[in-house]
C-alpha cells in the first residue's frame, strides 16, 4: 500500500484503505453517499489481530494519529498492553476470579445433584432407579458430613470420616461411595467450580485400614437340590413360580426374565435384551433357547391370554404396561425356605451359579458355551471381535439337557 502524507489524507475522495505507516492506516467508507475517514491502528494481542479506531480524520491530525499509535505500540512492547484491551483483560480476570470464589462456595449436595442430572442420567438405561440409588447412598453415608459443606472446604479428613465406619463391614458399599464422591469432584474440577486435589481419589485408601476380607458371593442353591425346588414351583399356580422356573431353565438374570415381552419370543427362541449389557444408547440382545418344558409353559400361558381384549406386553405382566415385581419373585422363593451350604437363604441370582456348577460337575458342555448362555462378555476386546457366533444350536442342546435334569 502507498504511504500517505497529511495533504493526501485530506484529499481522499474514494472508499478504501490507505496505508500511513506499518500499523497505521486510513479507512474511507461511504455511508448514505457521504465519505467518512478514520485512522485505524492494526496490531496483534494474545495471538489475535485487532483493529482500533483512533478517531476521524476531521478531528485529529495525521501527526496526532502517528503519536497516539506510537504511544500505544510502545506500551505493548513494554508489556502494558493497549489500555482498552488491558482494562478489559483485568476486568475479565477479576470476574473469573470472583466466579471461582463463588463456585467454590457451592455445596457438595448441589453439585452432586447437578452431576447426576447432567452427566449420569442421560446415559443410564433406568435413570430414575439409578439416580435414586446414587442419591440414597450419598445421603445415607456422606450427606451428614459433606452434604451441606462448600466444595472448597471438603478435605481428605472428611472423606475418611465418611468411609471409616463402613470400610471393613460394608466394603463394597464404601468403595462405591468413594467412587461417587471422586466422580463428583472430578466434574467440579473440570467445570472450574473448584481448584484443588480430589479428596476422594484412590489415595484416600492410605488413610483407611487395609481391607483383607474376601468377596462375598451370593447364596446359591446346590445343583443337587435344584430338581426338588423345580417340582415345588411346578405345583404352584402363579406367575411368580413360573417366572422362577424360567430363571432356572434359562440361567438368565431375574430382571431380564421379568422384563420378557411376547414380541421377543419367536417359537423356541427368546430374543432377550440383556439389561446389564445395554445402555440408553445401545442394546445388547442374546438369543436364548427355550427348552421343551419352558416352551410348553409359555405356550400354555399365551393360549390362556388369547381371550383377553388386549394382549399384555409382558409375559409375566402386572397390568397392561408393567411387568411382575422383583419383590413378588423374592416372596415366592422365600416360601420354600432353602439355604446354601453356609446357612444363607438362596437368591435368584444364585440360580446362575447352580447352572454353572452343574455344567462343570457333569462336563455338560465346553465352558465357552455356558459362558455365552450366562451372557458373560469376554474381557478380551480382540477375542470379542472375532468370536461373534453365539452358538445357538449348541446352547439349545445344553439347555434342554439342563431342563431335563431339573424336571426329572
Coordinates of C-alpha atoms in Angstrom, one line a residue:
X1 CA 0.0 0.0 0.0
X2 CA 1.1 3.6 -0.7
X3 CA 2.0 5.6 2.4
X4 CA 0.2 9.0 2.7
X5 CA 1.1 12.5 3.7
X6 CA -1.3 14.8 5.7
X7 CA -2.2 16.6 2.4
X8 CA -3.0 13.2 0.7
X9 CA -5.1 12.2 3.7
X10 CA -7.3 15.3 3.4
X11 CA -7.6 14.7 -0.3
X12 CA -9.1 11.2 -0.1
X13 CA -12.3 11.0 -2.2
X14 CA -12.8 7.3 -2.7
X15 CA -13.7 4.4 -0.3
X16 CA -10.8 2.1 0.6
X17 CA -7.9 1.6 2.9
X18 CA -4.9 3.8 2.7
X19 CA -1.6 3.0 4.4
X20 CA 0.1 5.7 6.5
X21 CA 2.7 3.6 8.3
X22 CA 3.4 0.0 9.3
X23 CA 0.5 -0.3 11.7
X24 CA -1.5 2.9 10.9
X25 CA -3.9 3.3 8.0
X26 CA -6.8 5.4 7.0
X27 CA -10.1 3.7 6.3
X28 CA -12.5 5.6 4.0
X29 CA -16.1 4.4 4.0
X30 CA -19.2 5.7 2.1
X31 CA -22.3 5.9 4.2
X32 CA -25.5 7.2 2.6
X33 CA -23.5 8.8 -0.2
X34 CA -21.2 10.7 2.2
X35 CA -17.5 9.7 2.7
X36 CA -16.2 9.1 6.2
X37 CA -12.5 8.7 7.0
X38 CA -10.9 7.5 10.2
X39 CA -7.5 6.4 11.4
X40 CA -7.1 2.7 12.3
X41 CA -4.4 1.1 14.3
X42 CA -3.8 -2.6 13.5
X43 CA -1.9 -4.8 15.9
X44 CA -1.8 -8.3 17.5
X45 CA -2.5 -9.1 21.1
X46 CA -2.7 -12.5 22.7
X47 CA -2.2 -14.0 19.2
X48 CA -5.2 -12.2 17.7
X49 CA -5.3 -9.4 15.1
X50 CA -7.1 -6.4 16.4
X51 CA -8.1 -3.1 14.8
X52 CA -8.7 0.0 16.9
X53 CA -10.1 3.4 15.7
X54 CA -8.0 6.4 16.8
X55 CA -10.5 8.9 15.5
X56 CA -11.9 10.7 12.5
X57 CA -9.5 12.5 10.1
X58 CA -11.7 15.6 10.6
X59 CA -11.0 15.6 14.4
X60 CA -7.3 14.6 14.7
X61 CA -4.4 15.4 12.5
X62 CA -2.1 12.8 10.9
X63 CA 0.7 13.9 13.4
X64 CA -1.6 13.2 16.4
X65 CA -2.6 9.9 15.0
X66 CA 1.0 8.9 14.5
X67 CA 1.9 9.9 18.1
X68 CA -1.1 8.1 19.5
X69 CA -0.4 4.9 17.6
X70 CA 3.3 5.1 18.6
X71 CA 2.4 5.5 22.2
X72 CA 0.1 2.6 22.2
X73 CA 2.6 0.3 20.4
X74 CA 5.4 1.3 22.8
X75 CA 3.1 0.4 25.7
X76 CA 2.5 -3.0 24.2
X77 CA 6.2 -3.6 23.8
X78 CA 6.7 -2.7 27.4
X79 CA 4.2 -5.4 28.4
X80 CA 1.5 -2.9 29.4
X81 CA -0.8 -3.7 26.6
X82 CA -3.2 -1.4 24.8
X83 CA -5.1 0.5 27.5
X84 CA -8.6 -0.6 26.4
X85 CA -7.7 -4.2 26.0
X86 CA -5.6 -4.2 29.1
X87 CA -8.6 -2.8 31.1
X88 CA -10.9 -5.4 29.6
X89 CA -8.5 -8.2 30.4
X90 CA -8.2 -7.0 34.0
X91 CA -12.0 -6.9 34.3
X92 CA -12.3 -10.4 32.9
X93 CA -9.7 -11.7 35.3
X94 CA -11.5 -10.1 38.2
X95 CA -14.8 -11.5 37.0
X96 CA -13.3 -15.0 36.6
X97 CA -11.7 -14.9 40.0
X98 CA -15.0 -13.8 41.6
X99 CA -16.8 -16.6 39.8
X100 CA -14.3 -19.2 41.0
X101 CA -14.7 -18.0 44.6
X102 CA -18.4 -18.2 44.2
X103 CA -18.2 -21.7 42.7
X104 CA -16.0 -22.9 45.5
X105 CA -18.8 -22.0 47.9
X106 CA -21.2 -24.3 46.1
X107 CA -22.5 -27.0 48.4
X108 CA -21.5 -30.6 47.7
X109 CA -25.1 -31.8 47.6
X110 CA -26.0 -29.2 44.9
X111 CA -23.0 -30.2 42.7
X112 CA -23.8 -33.9 43.2
X113 CA -27.4 -33.3 42.0
X114 CA -26.2 -31.3 39.0
X115 CA -23.7 -34.0 38.1
X116 CA -26.3 -36.8 38.3
X117 CA -28.8 -34.9 36.2
X118 CA -26.4 -33.6 33.5
X119 CA -23.8 -36.4 33.2
X120 CA -25.2 -39.7 34.6
X121 CA -28.9 -39.6 33.8
X122 CA -28.6 -39.2 30.0
X123 CA -26.5 -42.4 29.8
X124 CA -28.5 -44.6 32.2
X125 CA -30.9 -47.1 30.9
X126 CA -33.1 -46.8 34.0
X127 CA -32.3 -43.2 35.0
X128 CA -34.9 -42.9 37.8
X129 CA -33.8 -46.0 39.7
X130 CA -30.1 -45.4 39.2
X131 CA -30.4 -41.8 40.2
X132 CA -32.3 -42.8 43.3
X133 CA -29.6 -45.4 44.2
X134 CA -26.8 -42.7 43.9
X135 CA -28.8 -40.2 46.0
X136 CA -29.7 -42.7 48.7
X137 CA -26.1 -43.9 49.1
X138 CA -24.7 -40.4 49.2
X139 CA -27.4 -39.1 51.6
X140 CA -27.1 -42.0 53.9
X141 CA -23.3 -42.2 54.1
X142 CA -22.0 -38.8 53.1
X143 CA -24.8 -36.3 53.5
X144 CA -24.3 -35.6 57.2
X145 CA -20.5 -35.0 56.8
X146 CA -20.3 -33.1 53.5
X147 CA -23.8 -32.6 52.0
X148 CA -24.1 -29.0 53.1
X149 CA -20.4 -28.2 53.0
X150 CA -18.9 -25.9 50.4
X151 CA -16.7 -27.7 47.9
X152 CA -13.6 -25.7 48.8
X153 CA -13.9 -26.7 52.5
X154 CA -14.1 -30.5 51.9
X155 CA -10.9 -32.3 52.8
X156 CA -9.5 -35.9 52.9
X157 CA -10.3 -36.0 56.5
X158 CA -14.0 -35.5 55.7
X159 CA -13.9 -38.4 53.2
X160 CA -12.0 -40.5 55.7
X161 CA -14.8 -39.8 58.3
X162 CA -17.4 -41.0 55.8
X163 CA -15.6 -44.2 54.8
X164 CA -14.2 -45.4 58.1
X165 CA -17.5 -46.7 59.7
X166 CA -18.3 -48.9 56.6
X167 CA -14.8 -49.6 55.1
X168 CA -14.5 -53.1 56.7
X169 CA -18.0 -54.1 57.4
X170 CA -19.6 -52.8 54.2
X171 CA -16.6 -52.6 51.9
X172 CA -18.4 -52.8 48.6
X173 CA -20.8 -50.0 49.6
X174 CA -17.8 -47.9 50.9
X175 CA -16.0 -48.4 47.6
X176 CA -19.0 -47.2 45.6
X177 CA -19.5 -44.2 47.9
X178 CA -15.8 -43.2 47.4
X179 CA -16.1 -43.6 43.7
X180 CA -19.3 -41.4 43.6
X181 CA -17.6 -38.7 45.6
X182 CA -14.5 -38.9 43.4
X183 CA -16.6 -38.6 40.2
X184 CA -18.5 -35.6 41.5
X185 CA -15.3 -33.8 42.5
X186 CA -13.7 -34.6 39.1
X187 CA -16.7 -33.0 37.5
X188 CA -16.4 -29.9 39.7
X189 CA -12.7 -29.6 38.9
X190 CA -13.3 -29.9 35.2
X191 CA -16.1 -27.3 35.4
X192 CA -13.7 -24.9 37.2
X193 CA -16.0 -24.9 40.2
X194 CA -13.0 -25.6 42.4
X195 CA -9.3 -25.8 42.1
X196 CA -7.9 -28.4 44.4
X197 CA -6.7 -32.0 44.6
X198 CA -9.6 -34.6 44.6
X199 CA -10.0 -35.5 48.3
X200 CA -11.7 -38.8 47.3
X201 CA -9.0 -40.2 44.9
X202 CA -7.9 -43.8 45.4
X203 CA -5.0 -42.4 47.6
X204 CA -7.6 -42.0 50.4
X205 CA -7.2 -45.7 51.0
X206 CA -3.9 -44.9 52.6
X207 CA -5.9 -43.3 55.4
X208 CA -8.1 -46.3 55.9
X209 CA -7.5 -49.8 57.4
X210 CA -6.3 -52.4 55.0
X211 CA -9.2 -54.4 53.8
X212 CA -8.3 -58.1 53.9
X213 CA -11.8 -59.6 53.6
X214 CA -12.9 -61.7 50.6
X215 CA -15.6 -61.0 48.2
X216 CA -18.9 -62.4 49.5
X217 CA -20.7 -64.3 46.7
X218 CA -24.5 -64.5 46.5
X219 CA -26.1 -67.5 48.2
X220 CA -26.8 -70.2 45.6
X221 CA -28.8 -73.5 45.6
X222 CA -26.6 -76.6 45.2
X223 CA -27.4 -78.2 41.9
X224 CA -28.4 -81.5 43.6
X225 CA -31.4 -79.6 45.2
X226 CA -32.5 -77.9 42.1
X227 CA -34.9 -80.6 40.8
X228 CA -36.8 -80.7 44.1
X229 CA -37.3 -76.9 44.0
X230 CA -38.3 -77.0 40.4
X231 CA -41.0 -79.6 41.2
X232 CA -42.3 -77.5 44.1
X233 CA -42.6 -74.5 41.8
X234 CA -44.4 -76.6 39.2
X235 CA -47.1 -77.3 41.8
X236 CA -47.6 -73.6 42.5
X237 CA -50.1 -72.0 40.3
X238 CA -48.9 -68.4 40.0
X239 CA -46.8 -66.1 37.8
X240 CA -44.0 -65.8 40.4
X241 CA -43.4 -69.5 40.4
X242 CA -43.5 -69.7 36.6
X243 CA -41.0 -66.8 36.3
X244 CA -38.7 -68.5 38.7
X245 CA -38.8 -71.7 36.6
X246 CA -37.9 -69.6 33.6
X247 CA -35.0 -68.1 35.6
X248 CA -33.8 -71.6 36.4
X249 CA -34.3 -73.1 32.9
X250 CA -32.6 -70.2 31.0
X251 CA -29.9 -69.2 33.6
X252 CA -30.8 -65.6 32.8
X253 CA -30.9 -62.7 35.3
X254 CA -34.2 -62.2 37.1
X255 CA -34.6 -58.6 35.7
X256 CA -34.4 -59.9 32.1
X257 CA -36.9 -62.7 32.8
X258 CA -39.3 -60.3 34.5
X259 CA -38.9 -57.9 31.5
X260 CA -39.6 -60.6 28.9
X261 CA -42.0 -59.5 26.2
X262 CA -44.2 -61.5 24.0
X263 CA -42.9 -59.7 21.0
X264 CA -39.4 -61.0 21.7
X265 CA -40.5 -64.7 21.7
X266 CA -40.4 -66.5 18.4
X267 CA -41.1 -70.2 18.6
X268 CA -38.4 -71.8 20.7
X269 CA -36.2 -68.7 20.9
X270 CA -36.5 -65.7 23.2
X271 CA -34.5 -62.8 21.8
X272 CA -33.7 -61.3 25.2
X273 CA -32.4 -57.7 25.7
X274 CA -29.7 -58.1 28.4
X275 CA -30.2 -55.2 30.8
X276 CA -26.7 -55.4 32.3
X277 CA -25.0 -55.1 28.9
X278 CA -27.4 -52.5 27.5
X279 CA -27.5 -48.7 27.8
X280 CA -29.9 -46.0 26.8
X281 CA -28.0 -45.6 23.5
X282 CA -27.2 -49.3 22.7
X283 CA -29.0 -52.6 23.3
X284 CA -27.4 -56.0 23.7
X285 CA -29.5 -59.0 22.8
X286 CA -29.0 -62.7 23.3
X287 CA -31.0 -65.4 21.5
X288 CA -32.0 -67.6 24.5
X289 CA -33.2 -71.1 23.6
X290 CA -36.4 -72.3 25.2
X291 CA -36.3 -75.9 26.3
X292 CA -39.4 -78.0 25.6
X293 CA -40.6 -77.7 29.2
X294 CA -40.4 -73.9 29.2
X295 CA -41.8 -73.7 25.7
X296 CA -44.8 -75.6 26.9
X297 CA -45.3 -73.3 29.9
X298 CA -45.1 -70.2 27.7
X299 CA -47.4 -71.6 25.0
X300 CA -50.0 -72.6 27.6
X301 CA -49.8 -69.1 29.2
X302 CA -50.2 -67.4 25.9
X303 CA -53.2 -69.5 25.0
X304 CA -54.9 -68.5 28.2
X305 CA -54.4 -64.8 27.3
X306 CA -56.0 -65.1 23.8
X307 CA -59.4 -64.5 25.3
X308 CA -58.3 -61.1 26.6
X309 CA -59.4 -58.0 24.7
X310 CA -55.9 -56.7 24.7
X311 CA -52.8 -58.9 24.9
X312 CA -50.4 -57.7 27.7
X313 CA -47.0 -56.5 26.7
X314 CA -45.0 -58.7 29.1
X315 CA -45.0 -62.4 29.6
X316 CA -45.2 -62.0 33.3
X317 CA -47.4 -58.9 33.5
X318 CA -48.6 -56.8 36.3
X319 CA -51.2 -54.7 34.4
X320 CA -51.2 -53.8 30.7
X321 CA -47.8 -52.0 30.6
X322 CA -46.0 -53.3 33.7
X323 CA -44.1 -56.5 34.5
X324 CA -44.0 -58.5 37.7
X325 CA -42.0 -57.1 40.5
X326 CA -38.8 -58.5 42.0
X327 CA -40.4 -58.5 45.4
X328 CA -43.1 -60.9 44.1
X329 CA -40.4 -63.4 43.0
X330 CA -38.4 -63.0 46.2
X331 CA -41.6 -63.7 48.2
X332 CA -42.2 -66.9 46.3
X333 CA -38.7 -68.1 46.6
X334 CA -38.7 -67.3 50.4
X335 CA -41.7 -69.6 50.9
X336 CA -39.6 -72.6 50.0
X337 CA -37.1 -71.9 52.8
X338 CA -34.0 -73.1 51.0
X339 CA -30.4 -72.2 52.2
X340 CA -26.9 -72.6 50.8
X341 CA -24.1 -74.6 52.5
X342 CA -23.4 -71.6 54.8
X343 CA -27.0 -71.4 56.0
X344 CA -27.8 -68.3 54.0
X345 CA -31.2 -68.0 52.2
X346 CA -30.7 -68.7 48.5
X347 CA -31.0 -66.0 45.9
X348 CA -32.4 -65.7 42.4
X349 CA -29.1 -64.7 41.0
X350 CA -27.6 -67.8 42.6
X351 CA -29.6 -69.9 40.1
X352 CA -26.9 -68.9 37.6
X353 CA -24.3 -70.4 39.8
X354 CA -26.4 -73.5 40.2
X355 CA -26.4 -73.9 36.4
X356 CA -22.7 -73.2 36.0
X357 CA -21.8 -75.7 38.7
X358 CA -24.0 -78.4 37.1
X359 CA -22.2 -77.8 33.8
X360 CA -18.8 -78.1 35.4
X361 CA -19.6 -81.2 37.5
X362 CA -21.3 -83.1 34.7
X363 CA -19.0 -81.9 31.9
X364 CA -22.2 -80.9 30.1
X365 CA -20.5 -78.7 27.6
X366 CA -17.5 -76.6 26.8
X367 CA -17.0 -73.7 29.2
X368 CA -17.5 -71.2 26.4
X369 CA -21.0 -72.4 25.6
X370 CA -22.2 -72.0 29.2
X371 CA -20.5 -68.6 29.4
X372 CA -22.4 -67.3 26.4
X373 CA -25.6 -68.6 27.9
X374 CA -24.8 -66.6 31.0
X375 CA -24.3 -63.6 28.7
X376 CA -20.8 -63.1 30.0
X377 CA -18.8 -60.9 27.7
X378 CA -15.1 -61.8 27.1
X379 CA -12.7 -59.2 28.7
X380 CA -10.5 -59.5 25.6
X381 CA -11.6 -57.0 23.0
X382 CA -9.7 -58.9 20.3
X383 CA -11.5 -62.2 21.2
X384 CA -14.9 -60.5 21.3
X385 CA -14.2 -59.0 17.8
X386 CA -13.6 -62.4 16.3
X387 CA -15.7 -64.8 18.3
X388 CA -19.1 -63.4 17.2
X389 CA -21.2 -66.6 16.7
X390 CA -23.4 -67.1 19.8
X391 CA -23.5 -70.9 19.1
X392 CA -27.3 -71.1 19.5
X393 CA -27.7 -74.8 18.4
X394 CA -25.1 -75.9 20.9
X395 CA -26.7 -73.8 23.7
X396 CA -30.2 -75.2 22.8
X397 CA -28.9 -78.7 23.3
X398 CA -27.2 -77.8 26.6
X399 CA -30.3 -76.0 28.0
X400 CA -32.6 -78.9 27.0
X401 CA -30.3 -81.3 28.9
X402 CA -30.4 -79.0 31.9
X403 CA -34.2 -78.7 31.8
X404 CA -34.5 -82.5 31.6
X405 CA -32.3 -82.6 34.7
X406 CA -34.5 -80.1 36.6
X407 CA -37.7 -81.8 35.6
X408 CA -36.5 -85.3 36.1

